[in-house]
Amino acid sequence: MNKEAIDLILKQNPQLKGKREAFEALEAGTYCWHQSWGVGCIKGYDEANHRILIDFESQEETRSMDPVFCVQKVTIIPADHILVEARKNPEKIKQMQKEQPCELVVEVLKRMPEQSAKPLELEHVLTQVLSKHLNAAQFKRWWTGLQKLLVKDPRIGTPKRKTDAYVLREEPILPEQEILEEFYLTKRPLEKIELGAKLYQLADSIDVIRNDLPQVLDELTRAIQHAKLLTQAQRLEGCWVRNNLARYLHESVEELEP
């Protein structure tokens, strides 16, 4: 839109005075998002009829829209967003989807607020990014396989609970380091027992875990001692894991409490 057209709209709609930048963003070639129609690309401005022309991917014909309606209902997609990259370089995105799926997720997270996204949010963005390459069934299979790969990627923190998010780490962390970190951070005795069992299983092959086992043993022992909500069965399981760790460290199991 040109300056004259924007000035006219603001004169007729003074309540939109603070929206000048939003009108200026309605330029040809800019990508946008509509809640119902999805991704679109602004084709231009019809000066004669004062309408914004947008090609939405879900629509067969170009939409002719009132600029005021556009500003209120259409979200401009930043030029560096992964959705724009997917439209401008489809072959690159297709190759990443096939050969470097985790790299594609990294690129998505880089562009997200705080470089993180809830599982449904990430899935939704990837659905839009790959809409030109995969149908719904194909995407579902791809996403299921991708989730297993993400757990092993040291660059990405994966959700442990439904409320957690996928997070792009500042520094990569190996899966075994992540288990160790979770063990120290959690305050829940039952989770500590489960993580302690995993650390015991990895101790023979991972130096960083083996070196931390004395501290792991101490923390697990304290967690079992002070836990008030564990059942007798869970407490027994905790002692079993704790005893395995103690034997691995050549400590006397008979001297441990409880």
Tab-separated table of C-alpha atoms in Angstrom:
chain	number	residue	atom	x	y	z
A	1	MET	CA	0.000	0.000	0.000
A	2	ASN	CA	1.199	3.513	-0.770
A	3	LYS	CA	1.325	6.393	1.695
A	4	GLU	CA	-1.702	8.157	0.221
A	5	ALA	CA	-3.917	5.082	0.562
A	6	ILE	CA	-2.826	4.555	4.181
A	7	ASP	CA	-3.369	8.231	5.031
A	8	LEU	CA	-6.903	8.030	3.631
A	9	ILE	CA	-7.740	4.929	5.675
A	10	LEU	CA	-6.414	6.488	8.894
A	11	LYS	CA	-8.360	9.678	8.201
A	12	GLN	CA	-11.554	7.666	7.803
A	13	ASN	CA	-10.701	5.422	10.784
A	14	PRO	CA	-8.922	7.581	13.384
A	15	GLN	CA	-9.160	4.770	15.935
A	16	LEU	CA	-6.573	2.906	13.811
A	17	LYS	CA	-3.971	5.668	14.032
A	18	GLY	CA	-1.566	3.379	15.891
A	19	LYS	CA	-1.792	0.740	13.125
A	20	ARG	CA	0.189	2.589	10.453
A	21	GLU	CA	3.063	0.090	10.525
A	22	ALA	CA	0.583	-2.769	10.145
A	23	PHE	CA	-0.831	-1.180	6.969
A	24	GLU	CA	2.686	-0.489	5.671
A	25	ALA	CA	3.478	-4.208	6.109
A	26	LEU	CA	0.778	-5.176	3.584
A	27	GLU	CA	3.240	-5.238	0.706
A	28	ALA	CA	3.282	-7.454	-2.371
A	29	GLY	CA	5.299	-10.630	-1.815
A	30	THR	CA	4.742	-10.620	1.960
A	31	TYR	CA	3.422	-13.828	3.495
A	32	CYS	CA	0.591	-13.813	6.018
A	33	TRP	CA	-1.626	-16.076	8.099
A	34	HIS	CA	-5.409	-16.186	8.470
A	35	GLN	CA	-7.064	-18.300	11.160
A	36	SER	CA	-9.458	-19.938	8.701
A	37	TRP	CA	-7.605	-19.781	5.387
A	38	GLY	CA	-4.065	-20.509	6.559
A	39	VAL	CA	-0.939	-19.289	4.732
A	40	GLY	CA	-1.292	-16.625	2.071
A	41	CYS	CA	0.908	-14.364	-0.022
A	42	ILE	CA	-0.020	-10.748	-0.699
A	43	LYS	CA	-0.307	-10.276	-4.456
A	44	GLY	CA	-0.744	-6.502	-4.459
A	45	TYR	CA	-3.080	-3.564	-3.848
A	46	ASP	CA	-6.071	-2.749	-6.038
A	47	GLU	CA	-5.998	1.062	-5.928
A	48	ALA	CA	-9.227	1.478	-7.881
A	49	ASN	CA	-11.259	-0.541	-5.381
A	50	HIS	CA	-9.040	0.010	-2.318
A	51	ARG	CA	-8.591	-3.740	-1.731
A	52	ILE	CA	-5.686	-5.964	-0.714
A	53	LEU	CA	-5.244	-8.981	-3.023
A	54	ILE	CA	-4.065	-12.172	-1.303
A	55	ASP	CA	-3.486	-15.670	-2.662
A	56	PHE	CA	-4.300	-18.126	0.135
A	57	GLU	CA	-3.068	-21.675	-0.374
A	58	SER	CA	-6.415	-23.102	0.722
A	59	GLN	CA	-8.378	-20.947	-1.758
A	60	GLU	CA	-8.658	-21.485	-5.497
A	61	GLU	CA	-9.136	-17.799	-6.312
A	62	THR	CA	-7.384	-14.635	-5.166
A	63	ARG	CA	-9.070	-12.987	-2.184
A	64	SER	CA	-9.951	-9.311	-2.463
A	65	MET	CA	-9.960	-7.952	1.084
A	66	ASP	CA	-10.623	-4.679	2.834
A	67	PRO	CA	-7.313	-3.340	4.263
A	68	VAL	CA	-8.918	-2.616	7.650
A	69	PHE	CA	-10.170	-6.213	7.828
A	70	CYS	CA	-6.671	-7.442	6.887
A	71	VAL	CA	-5.004	-5.509	9.683
A	72	GLN	CA	-7.494	-6.918	12.211
A	73	LYS	CA	-7.702	-10.518	11.012
A	74	VAL	CA	-4.481	-11.310	9.132
A	75	THR	CA	-1.091	-11.842	10.796
A	76	ILE	CA	2.016	-10.895	8.845
A	77	ILE	CA	4.609	-13.692	8.845
A	78	PRO	CA	8.159	-12.325	9.385
A	79	ALA	CA	10.465	-12.682	6.383
A	80	ASP	CA	12.851	-14.940	8.336
A	81	HIS	CA	10.101	-17.306	9.538
A	82	ILE	CA	10.455	-20.978	8.612
A	83	LEU	CA	7.069	-20.852	6.835
A	84	VAL	CA	8.424	-18.241	4.443
A	85	GLU	CA	11.596	-20.274	3.950
A	86	ALA	CA	9.431	-23.302	3.146
A	87	ARG	CA	7.614	-21.377	0.393
A	88	LYS	CA	10.680	-19.716	-1.105
A	89	ASN	CA	12.984	-22.760	-0.928
A	90	PRO	CA	10.659	-25.793	-1.058
A	91	GLU	CA	13.329	-28.204	-2.312
A	92	LYS	CA	15.646	-27.323	0.589
A	93	ILE	CA	12.841	-27.960	3.105
A	94	LYS	CA	11.901	-31.213	1.365
A	95	GLN	CA	15.507	-32.416	1.563
A	96	MET	CA	15.700	-31.524	5.273
A	97	GLN	CA	12.429	-33.337	5.924
A	98	LYS	CA	13.845	-36.489	4.373
A	99	GLU	CA	17.515	-36.372	5.368
A	100	GLN	CA	17.826	-33.967	8.337
A	101	PRO	CA	14.493	-33.896	10.185
A	102	CYS	CA	16.064	-32.856	13.495
A	103	GLU	CA	17.820	-29.978	11.724
A	104	LEU	CA	14.431	-28.823	10.486
A	105	VAL	CA	13.143	-28.739	14.070
A	106	VAL	CA	16.227	-26.756	15.113
A	107	GLU	CA	15.439	-24.211	12.396
A	108	VAL	CA	11.838	-23.953	13.622
A	109	LEU	CA	12.841	-23.515	17.267
A	110	LYS	CA	15.413	-20.847	16.355
A	111	ARG	CA	12.568	-18.684	15.152
A	112	MET	CA	10.179	-19.323	18.054
A	113	PRO	CA	9.836	-17.017	21.090
A	114	GLU	CA	12.403	-18.086	23.702
A	115	GLN	CA	13.464	-20.781	21.188
A	116	SER	CA	10.915	-23.230	22.580
A	117	ALA	CA	7.519	-24.653	21.623
A	118	LYS	CA	4.911	-26.901	23.226
A	119	PRO	CA	4.458	-30.236	21.397
A	120	LEU	CA	1.134	-29.263	19.778
A	121	GLU	CA	2.545	-25.887	18.745
A	122	LEU	CA	5.629	-27.456	17.155
A	123	GLU	CA	3.515	-30.101	15.411
A	124	HIS	CA	1.199	-27.389	14.052
A	125	VAL	CA	4.071	-25.299	12.648
A	126	LEU	CA	5.689	-28.352	11.046
A	127	THR	CA	2.343	-29.319	9.520
A	128	GLN	CA	2.214	-25.939	7.783
A	129	VAL	CA	5.887	-26.042	6.804
A	130	LEU	CA	5.492	-29.446	5.134
A	131	SER	CA	1.957	-29.032	3.778
A	132	LYS	CA	3.350	-28.918	0.213
A	133	HIS	CA	5.236	-32.193	0.648
A	134	LEU	CA	3.224	-34.459	2.983
A	135	ASN	CA	-0.468	-35.225	3.320
A	136	ALA	CA	-2.023	-35.681	6.777
A	137	ALA	CA	-1.327	-39.430	7.023
A	138	GLN	CA	2.248	-39.077	5.755
A	139	PHE	CA	2.928	-36.245	8.183
A	140	LYS	CA	1.593	-38.278	11.121
A	141	ARG	CA	4.001	-41.150	10.364
A	142	TRP	CA	6.887	-38.722	9.863
A	143	TRP	CA	6.139	-36.852	13.117
A	144	THR	CA	5.905	-40.097	15.120
A	145	GLY	CA	9.335	-41.181	13.874
A	146	LEU	CA	10.790	-37.716	14.380
A	147	GLN	CA	9.827	-37.639	18.071
A	148	LYS	CA	12.029	-40.695	18.679
A	149	LEU	CA	14.962	-39.002	16.926
A	150	LEU	CA	14.564	-35.766	18.890
A	151	VAL	CA	15.052	-37.603	22.194
A	152	LYS	CA	18.559	-38.525	21.029
A	153	ASP	CA	19.496	-35.089	19.667
A	154	PRO	CA	21.781	-33.283	22.163
A	155	ARG	CA	20.742	-29.867	20.824
A	156	ILE	CA	17.075	-30.235	21.746
A	157	GLY	CA	15.466	-30.640	25.150
A	158	THR	CA	12.366	-32.830	24.804
A	159	PRO	CA	9.215	-32.764	26.979
A	160	LYS	CA	9.143	-35.097	29.970
A	161	ARG	CA	5.568	-34.139	30.878
A	162	LYS	CA	2.536	-32.940	28.898
A	163	THR	CA	3.090	-29.394	30.111
A	164	ASP	CA	6.754	-29.284	29.030
A	165	ALA	CA	8.080	-27.869	25.767
A	166	TYR	CA	10.694	-28.652	23.141
A	167	VAL	CA	13.638	-26.339	23.839
A	168	LEU	CA	16.655	-25.430	21.718
A	169	ARG	CA	19.596	-25.618	24.107
A	170	GLU	CA	22.326	-23.008	24.195
A	171	GLU	CA	24.830	-25.864	24.455
A	172	PRO	CA	24.199	-29.461	23.342
A	173	ILE	CA	23.657	-32.026	26.115
A	174	LEU	CA	24.074	-35.757	25.550
A	175	PRO	CA	21.113	-37.961	26.592
A	176	GLU	CA	23.073	-39.480	29.501
A	177	GLN	CA	23.992	-36.006	30.768
A	178	GLU	CA	20.336	-35.054	30.587
A	179	ILE	CA	19.356	-38.040	32.756
A	180	LEU	CA	21.986	-37.037	35.296
A	181	GLU	CA	20.747	-33.443	35.290
A	182	GLU	CA	17.134	-34.569	35.745
A	183	PHE	CA	18.160	-36.788	38.662
A	184	TYR	CA	19.688	-33.854	40.532
A	185	LEU	CA	16.851	-31.436	39.720
A	186	THR	CA	13.823	-33.559	40.562
A	187	LYS	CA	12.369	-33.414	44.059
A	188	ARG	CA	10.088	-36.417	43.549
A	189	PRO	CA	11.475	-39.580	45.182
A	190	LEU	CA	9.780	-41.989	42.780
A	191	GLU	CA	11.236	-40.186	39.766
A	192	LYS	CA	14.654	-40.194	41.475
A	193	ILE	CA	14.400	-43.975	41.870
A	194	GLU	CA	13.522	-44.442	38.180
A	195	LEU	CA	16.354	-42.183	37.044
A	196	GLY	CA	18.760	-43.859	39.468
A	197	ALA	CA	17.973	-47.192	37.816
A	198	LYS	CA	18.762	-45.715	34.367
A	199	LEU	CA	22.052	-44.278	35.624
A	200	TYR	CA	23.055	-47.648	37.074
A	201	GLN	CA	22.409	-49.308	33.711
A	202	LEU	CA	24.580	-46.727	31.915
A	203	ALA	CA	27.411	-46.586	34.448
A	204	ASP	CA	29.618	-49.198	32.781
A	205	SER	CA	29.701	-47.398	29.444
A	206	ILE	CA	29.514	-43.690	30.371
A	207	ASP	CA	32.427	-42.123	32.270
A	208	VAL	CA	30.557	-38.976	33.339
A	209	ILE	CA	27.882	-41.094	35.032
A	210	ARG	CA	30.361	-43.464	36.644
A	211	ASN	CA	32.206	-40.520	38.190
A	212	ASP	CA	28.977	-39.132	39.651
A	213	LEU	CA	27.701	-42.406	41.150
A	214	PRO	CA	28.862	-41.704	44.740
A	215	GLN	CA	26.795	-38.513	44.809
A	216	VAL	CA	23.887	-40.278	43.089
A	217	LEU	CA	23.988	-42.965	45.775
A	218	ASP	CA	23.934	-40.370	48.576
A	219	GLU	CA	21.037	-38.418	47.071
A	220	LEU	CA	18.988	-41.541	46.372
A	221	THR	CA	19.507	-42.805	49.920
A	222	ARG	CA	18.330	-39.483	51.371
A	223	ALA	CA	15.334	-39.403	49.035
A	224	ILE	CA	14.196	-42.843	50.215
A	225	GLN	CA	14.791	-41.958	53.861
A	226	HIS	CA	12.734	-38.759	53.808
A	227	ALA	CA	10.001	-39.723	51.342
A	228	LYS	CA	6.561	-39.682	52.950
A	229	LEU	CA	4.353	-40.621	50.013
A	230	LEU	CA	6.113	-43.750	48.729
A	231	THR	CA	4.314	-47.042	49.169
A	232	GLN	CA	6.180	-49.922	50.795
A	233	ALA	CA	6.591	-51.490	47.347
A	234	GLN	CA	8.052	-48.264	45.907
A	235	ARG	CA	10.354	-47.909	48.905
A	236	LEU	CA	11.532	-51.493	48.418
A	237	GLU	CA	12.186	-50.786	44.738
A	238	GLY	CA	14.198	-47.713	45.759
A	239	CYS	CA	16.304	-49.770	48.152
A	240	TRP	CA	16.894	-52.360	45.432
A	241	VAL	CA	18.207	-49.671	43.033
A	242	ARG	CA	20.216	-48.043	45.828
A	243	ASN	CA	21.780	-51.418	46.740
A	244	ASN	CA	22.768	-52.045	43.116
A	245	LEU	CA	24.547	-48.700	43.067
A	246	ALA	CA	26.248	-49.451	46.388
A	247	ARG	CA	27.509	-52.841	45.207
A	248	TYR	CA	28.792	-51.239	42.003
A	249	LEU	CA	30.815	-48.854	44.185
A	250	HIS	CA	31.951	-51.763	46.408
A	251	GLU	CA	30.149	-50.413	49.460
A	252	SER	CA	28.629	-52.601	52.169
A	253	VAL	CA	24.882	-52.862	51.548
A	254	GLU	CA	24.301	-54.143	55.114
A	255	GLU	CA	25.406	-50.794	56.584
A	256	LEU	CA	22.991	-48.667	54.566
A	257	GLU	CA	19.745	-47.232	55.959
A	258	PRO	CA	16.924	-47.818	55.422
